[in-house]
Coordinates of N, CA and C in Angstrom, one line a residue:
M1426 N 0.1 8.1 40.7 CA 0.5 9.4 40.3 C 2.0 9.5 40.2
A1427 N 2.5 10.1 39.1 CA 3.9 10.3 38.9 C 4.5 11.3 39.9
T1428 N 5.5 10.9 40.6 CA 6.1 11.8 41.6 C 7.5 12.2 41.3
T1429 N 8.3 11.4 40.5 CA 9.6 11.8 40.2 C 9.7 12.4 38.8
A1430 N 10.8 13.0 38.5 CA 11.0 13.6 37.2 C 11.1 12.5 36.1
D1431 N 11.7 11.4 36.4 CA 11.7 10.3 35.5 C 10.4 9.7 35.1
E1432 N 9.5 9.6 36.2 CA 8.2 9.1 36.0 C 7.3 10.1 35.1
L1433 N 7.5 11.4 35.4 CA 6.8 12.4 34.6 C 7.3 12.4 33.2
A1434 N 8.6 12.2 32.9 CA 9.1 12.2 31.6 C 8.6 11.0 30.8
A1435 N 8.4 9.8 31.5 CA 8.0 8.6 30.9 C 6.5 8.7 30.5
R1436 N 5.7 9.5 31.2 CA 4.3 9.6 31.0 C 3.9 10.8 30.1
Y1437 N 4.8 11.7 30.0 CA 4.5 12.9 29.2 C 4.4 12.6 27.7
P1438 N 3.4 13.1 27.0 CA 3.4 12.8 25.5 C 4.6 13.4 24.8
V1439 N 5.0 12.7 23.8 CA 6.2 13.0 23.0 C 5.8 14.1 22.0
M1440 N 6.6 15.1 21.8 CA 6.3 16.2 20.9 C 6.5 15.7 19.5
A1441 N 5.7 16.1 18.5 CA 5.7 15.6 17.2 C 6.7 16.3 16.3
Y1442 N 7.4 17.3 16.7 CA 8.3 18.0 15.8 C 9.7 17.4 15.8
N1443 N 10.0 16.4 16.6 CA 11.3 15.8 16.7 C 11.3 14.5 16.0
F1444 N 11.6 14.4 14.7 CA 11.5 13.2 13.9 C 12.6 13.2 12.9
V1445 N 13.0 12.0 12.4 CA 14.0 11.8 11.5 C 13.5 10.9 10.3
V1446 N 13.7 11.3 9.1 CA 13.3 10.5 7.9 C 14.5 10.0 7.2
V1447 N 14.5 8.7 6.9 CA 15.6 8.0 6.2 C 15.0 7.3 5.0
I1448 N 15.5 7.7 3.8 CA 15.0 7.1 2.5 C 16.1 6.4 1.9
G1449 N 16.0 5.1 1.7 CA 17.0 4.3 1.1 C 18.4 4.4 1.7
G1450 N 18.4 4.5 3.0 CA 19.6 4.6 3.8 C 20.2 6.1 3.9
A1451 N 19.6 7.0 3.3 CA 20.1 8.4 3.4 C 19.1 9.2 4.2
Q1452 N 19.6 10.0 5.2 CA 18.8 10.8 6.1 C 18.5 12.1 5.4
L1453 N 17.2 12.4 5.2 CA 16.8 13.7 4.6 C 16.0 14.5 5.5
S1454 N 16.0 15.8 5.4 CA 15.2 16.7 6.2 C 13.9 17.0 5.6
F1455 N 12.8 16.9 6.4 CA 11.5 17.3 6.0 C 10.8 18.1 7.1
S1456 N 9.9 19.0 6.7 CA 9.2 19.8 7.7 C 7.9 19.1 8.2
E1457 N 7.4 18.2 7.3 CA 6.1 17.6 7.7 C 6.0 16.2 7.0
V1458 N 5.4 15.2 7.7 CA 5.2 13.9 7.2 C 3.7 13.6 7.6
T1459 N 2.9 13.3 6.5 CA 1.5 12.9 6.8 C 1.1 11.7 6.0
G1460 N 0.1 11.0 6.5 CA -0.5 9.8 5.8 C 0.1 8.5 6.2
L1461 N 0.7 8.5 7.3 CA 1.2 7.2 7.9 C 0.0 6.4 8.5
V1462 N -0.7 5.7 7.6 CA -1.9 5.0 8.0 C -1.8 3.6 7.6
R1463 N -2.3 2.7 8.5 CA -2.4 1.3 8.2 C -3.8 0.9 8.7
E1464 N -4.6 0.5 7.8 CA -5.9 0.0 8.2 C -6.3 -1.2 7.5
Y1465 N -7.3 -1.9 8.0 CA -7.7 -3.2 7.3 C -9.1 -3.0 6.7
E1466 N -9.2 -3.4 5.5 CA -10.5 -3.4 4.8 C -11.1 -4.8 4.9
R1467 N -12.4 -4.7 5.3 CA -13.1 -6.0 5.5 C -13.8 -6.4 4.2
V1468 N -13.6 -7.7 3.9 CA -14.2 -8.2 2.6 C -15.1 -9.4 3.1
T1469 N -16.3 -9.4 2.6 CA -17.3 -10.4 3.0 C -17.5 -11.3 1.7
Y1470 N -17.5 -12.6 1.9 CA -17.7 -13.5 0.8 C -18.8 -14.5 1.2
R1471 N -19.8 -14.6 0.3 CA -20.8 -15.6 0.5 C -20.7 -16.7 -0.6
H1472 N -20.6 -17.9 -0.2 CA -20.3 -19.0 -1.2 C -21.5 -19.2 -2.1
G1473 N -21.3 -19.9 -3.2 CA -22.4 -20.0 -4.2 C -23.6 -20.8 -3.8
L1474 N -23.5 -21.6 -2.8 CA -24.7 -22.4 -2.4 C -25.4 -21.9 -1.1
S1475 N -25.1 -20.6 -0.8 CA -25.7 -20.0 0.4 C -27.2 -20.0 0.4
F1476 N -27.8 -20.0 -0.8 CA -29.3 -20.0 -0.9 C -29.8 -21.3 -0.4
R1477 N -29.0 -22.4 -0.5 CA -29.5 -23.7 -0.2 C -29.0 -24.2 1.2
E1478 N -27.8 -23.8 1.5 CA -27.2 -24.3 2.8 C -27.1 -23.2 3.9
G1479 N -27.7 -22.1 3.6 CA -27.7 -21.0 4.6 C -26.6 -20.0 4.4
E1480 N -26.7 -19.0 5.1 CA -25.7 -17.9 5.0 C -24.3 -18.3 5.6
S1481 N -23.4 -18.7 4.8 CA -22.1 -19.0 5.3 C -21.2 -17.8 4.8
I1482 N -20.7 -17.0 5.7 CA -20.0 -15.8 5.4 C -18.5 -16.0 5.9
T1483 N -17.6 -15.8 5.1 CA -16.2 -15.7 5.5 C -15.7 -14.3 5.3
T1484 N -15.0 -13.8 6.3 CA -14.5 -12.5 6.3 C -13.0 -12.5 6.2
Y1485 N -12.5 -11.7 5.3 CA -11.0 -11.5 5.2 C -10.7 -10.1 5.4
Y1486 N -9.5 -9.9 5.9 CA -9.1 -8.5 6.2 C -7.9 -8.2 5.3
L1487 N -8.0 -7.2 4.5 CA -6.9 -6.8 3.5 C -6.2 -5.5 4.0
D1488 N -4.9 -5.5 3.9 CA -4.2 -4.3 4.3 C -4.6 -3.2 3.3
K1489 N -4.8 -2.0 3.8 CA -5.1 -0.8 3.0 C -4.2 0.3 3.4
Y1490 N -3.5 0.9 2.4 CA -2.5 1.9 2.8 C -2.9 3.2 2.1
A1491 N -2.6 4.3 2.8 CA -2.9 5.6 2.3 C -1.6 6.2 1.7
P1492 N -1.7 7.2 0.8 CA -0.4 7.8 0.3 C 0.3 8.5 1.5
V1493 N 1.6 8.5 1.5 CA 2.4 9.2 2.5 C 2.9 10.5 1.8
T1494 N 2.8 11.6 2.5 CA 3.2 12.9 1.9 C 4.4 13.4 2.8
L1495 N 5.4 13.8 2.1 CA 6.6 14.4 2.7 C 6.8 15.8 2.2
K1496 N 6.9 16.8 3.1 CA 7.1 18.2 2.7 C 8.4 18.7 3.2
R1497 N 9.1 19.5 2.4 CA 10.4 20.1 2.8 C 10.6 21.4 2.0
G1498 N 11.4 22.2 2.6 CA 11.8 23.5 2.0 C 12.7 23.2 0.8
V1499 N 12.5 23.9 -0.3 CA 13.4 23.8 -1.5 C 14.7 24.4 -1.2
T1500 N 15.8 23.6 -1.5 CA 17.1 24.1 -1.3 C 18.0 23.8 -2.5
R1501 N 19.0 24.6 -2.7 CA 19.9 24.4 -3.8 C 20.7 23.1 -3.7
G1502 N 20.9 22.4 -4.8 CA 21.8 21.3 -4.8 C 21.2 20.0 -4.4
V1503 N 20.0 20.0 -3.9 CA 19.3 18.7 -3.4 C 18.4 18.2 -4.5
T1504 N 18.9 17.3 -5.3 CA 18.1 16.7 -6.4 C 17.7 15.3 -6.3
S1505 N 18.0 14.7 -5.1 CA 17.7 13.3 -4.9 C 16.3 12.9 -5.0
L1506 N 15.4 13.8 -4.5 CA 13.9 13.5 -4.6 C 13.4 13.5 -6.0
R1507 N 13.9 14.4 -6.8 CA 13.5 14.5 -8.2 C 14.0 13.3 -9.0
A1508 N 15.3 12.9 -8.7 CA 15.9 11.8 -9.3 C 15.1 10.5 -9.0
W1509 N 14.7 10.4 -7.7 CA 14.0 9.2 -7.3 C 12.6 9.1 -8.0
L1510 N 12.0 10.3 -8.2 CA 10.7 10.3 -8.9 C 10.9 9.8 -10.3
A1511 N 12.0 10.3 -11.0 CA 12.2 9.9 -12.4 C 12.5 8.4 -12.5
S1512 N 13.2 7.8 -11.5 CA 13.6 6.4 -11.6 C 12.5 5.4 -11.3
Q1513 N 11.5 5.9 -10.5 CA 10.3 5.0 -10.1 C 10.8 3.7 -9.4
E1514 N 11.9 3.7 -8.7 CA 12.3 2.5 -8.0 C 11.7 2.5 -6.6
E1515 N 11.5 1.3 -6.1 CA 11.0 1.1 -4.7 C 12.2 1.4 -3.7
R1516 N 11.9 2.1 -2.6 CA 12.9 2.3 -1.6 C 12.2 2.1 -0.2
A1517 N 13.0 1.7 0.8 CA 12.5 1.6 2.1 C 12.5 3.0 2.7
V1518 N 11.5 3.4 3.5 CA 11.5 4.7 4.2 C 11.2 4.4 5.7
T1519 N 11.9 5.1 6.5 CA 11.7 5.0 8.0 C 11.5 6.4 8.5
I1520 N 10.5 6.6 9.4 CA 10.3 7.8 10.1 C 10.4 7.5 11.6
T1521 N 11.3 8.1 12.3 CA 11.5 7.8 13.7 C 11.2 9.0 14.5
L1522 N 10.2 8.9 15.4 CA 9.9 9.9 16.4 C 10.8 9.8 17.6
R1523 N 11.4 11.0 18.0 CA 12.4 11.0 19.1 C 11.9 11.8 20.2
D1524 N 12.3 11.5 21.4 CA 12.0 12.3 22.6 C 12.9 13.6 22.7
G1525 N 12.7 14.3 23.7 CA 13.5 15.6 23.9 C 15.0 15.3 23.9
A1526 N 15.4 14.2 24.4 CA 16.9 13.8 24.5 C 17.4 13.3 23.2
G1527 N 16.5 13.0 22.2 CA 17.0 12.5 20.9 C 16.9 11.0 20.8
A1528 N 16.4 10.3 21.9 CA 16.3 8.8 21.9 C 15.0 8.4 21.1
P1529 N 15.1 7.4 20.3 CA 13.9 7.0 19.5 C 12.8 6.4 20.4
V1530 N 11.6 6.8 20.0 CA 10.4 6.4 20.8 C 9.6 5.4 19.9
L1531 N 9.2 5.8 18.7 CA 8.5 5.0 17.7 C 9.1 5.1 16.4
T1532 N 9.1 4.0 15.6 CA 9.6 4.1 14.2 C 8.5 3.5 13.3
W1533 N 8.1 4.2 12.3 CA 7.3 3.7 11.2 C 8.1 3.3 10.1
R1534 N 8.0 2.1 9.6 CA 8.8 1.6 8.5 C 7.9 1.3 7.3
V1535 N 8.2 1.9 6.2 CA 7.5 1.6 5.0 C 8.5 0.7 4.1
A1536 N 8.1 -0.5 4.0 CA 9.0 -1.5 3.3 C 9.2 -1.1 1.8
K1537 N 8.1 -0.7 1.1 CA 8.2 -0.4 -0.3 C 7.5 0.9 -0.5
A1538 N 8.2 1.9 -0.9 CA 7.7 3.2 -1.2 C 8.1 3.6 -2.6
V1539 N 7.1 4.1 -3.4 CA 7.4 4.6 -4.7 C 6.8 6.0 -4.9
P1540 N 7.6 7.0 -5.3 CA 7.1 8.3 -5.5 C 6.2 8.4 -6.7
V1541 N 5.0 9.0 -6.4 CA 4.0 9.1 -7.5 C 3.7 10.6 -7.9
K1542 N 4.1 11.5 -7.0 CA 3.8 12.9 -7.3 C 4.8 13.9 -6.6
L1543 N 5.3 14.8 -7.3 CA 6.1 15.9 -6.7 C 5.4 17.2 -7.0
E1544 N 5.0 17.9 -6.0 CA 4.2 19.1 -6.1 C 5.2 20.3 -5.8
A1545 N 5.2 21.2 -6.8 CA 6.0 22.4 -6.6 C 5.4 23.4 -5.6
P1546 N 6.2 24.3 -5.1 CA 5.7 25.2 -4.1 C 4.7 26.2 -4.7
T1547 N 4.0 26.8 -3.9 CA 3.1 27.9 -4.3 C 3.9 29.2 -4.5
F1548 N 3.8 29.8 -5.6 CA 4.6 31.0 -5.9 C 3.6 32.2 -5.8
R1549 N 4.0 33.1 -5.0 CA 3.2 34.4 -4.8 C 4.1 35.5 -4.7
A1550 N 3.9 36.5 -5.6 CA 4.8 37.7 -5.6 C 4.7 38.5 -4.4
D1551 N 3.6 38.5 -3.7 CA 3.4 39.3 -2.5 C 3.6 38.5 -1.2
G1552 N 4.1 37.3 -1.3 CA 4.3 36.5 -0.1 C 5.8 36.5 0.4
T1553 N 5.9 36.0 1.6 CA 7.3 35.9 2.2 C 7.5 34.5 2.8
E1554 N 6.7 33.6 2.3 CA 6.8 32.2 2.9 C 8.0 31.5 2.3
V1555 N 8.4 30.5 3.0 CA 9.4 29.6 2.5 C 8.8 28.7 1.4
A1556 N 9.6 28.4 0.3 CA 9.1 27.6 -0.8 C 9.2 26.1 -0.3
I1557 N 8.0 25.5 -0.2 CA 7.9 24.1 0.3 C 7.4 23.2 -0.9
E1558 N 8.2 22.2 -1.1 CA 7.8 21.2 -2.1 C 7.2 20.0 -1.4
S1559 N 6.3 19.2 -2.1 CA 5.6 18.1 -1.5 C 5.9 16.9 -2.3
L1560 N 6.2 15.8 -1.7 CA 6.5 14.5 -2.4 C 5.4 13.5 -1.9
E1561 N 4.7 12.9 -2.8 CA 3.7 11.9 -2.4 C 4.2 10.5 -2.8
L1562 N 4.1 9.6 -1.8 CA 4.6 8.2 -2.0 C 3.4 7.2 -1.9
M1563 N 3.4 6.2 -2.7 CA 2.5 5.1 -2.5 C 3.3 4.1 -1.7
A1564 N 2.7 3.7 -0.5 CA 3.4 2.9 0.5 C 2.8 1.5 0.6
A1565 N 3.6 0.5 0.8 CA 3.2 -0.8 1.1 C 4.1 -1.4 2.2
G1566 N 3.5 -2.2 3.1 CA 4.3 -2.8 4.2 C 4.6 -1.8 5.3
V1567 N 3.6 -1.1 5.8 CA 3.8 -0.2 6.9 C 3.8 -1.0 8.2
T1568 N 4.9 -0.8 9.0 CA 5.0 -1.4 10.3 C 5.4 -0.4 11.3
V1569 N 5.0 -0.6 12.6 CA 5.4 0.4 13.6 C 6.1 -0.4 14.7
T1570 N 7.3 0.2 15.1 CA 8.1 -0.4 16.2 C 8.2 0.5 17.3
E1571 N 7.9 0.0 18.5 CA 8.1 0.9 19.7 C 9.5 0.6 20.4
H1572 N 10.2 1.6 20.7 CA 11.5 1.5 21.3 C 11.3 1.6 22.8
G1573 N 12.0 0.8 23.6 CA 11.9 0.8 25.0 C 12.5 2.0 25.6

């Protein structure tokens, strides 16, 4: 059982609101990041003579990635996301989760990310919500690094 403040801090779950997003070397502000998933798809192969030599099955695991969605409030003068969508170039993206003191805890790195969709905010005449735009990326090469 944790008895000191340091032990409690080390075992306490990290809050999800303290994160930093870096795209192509530039730090950008986002209110939400979703879709950081890395899973393996199982592929089964039966060779052509299995009817004669028995069931010989080889299993391969393929990386399968989900689209990553970044959401942010619309601000004046920030056109880098729309320019990136128009260029269709691959960029590295890192999302770093930080603890209460600002020290990095976990970093998700997307080696190759390409924007595929930019969704405009929902416009409502009777609403008072912040205008939030959403950028969807196709991601490849997702890795996770734990910081000591």
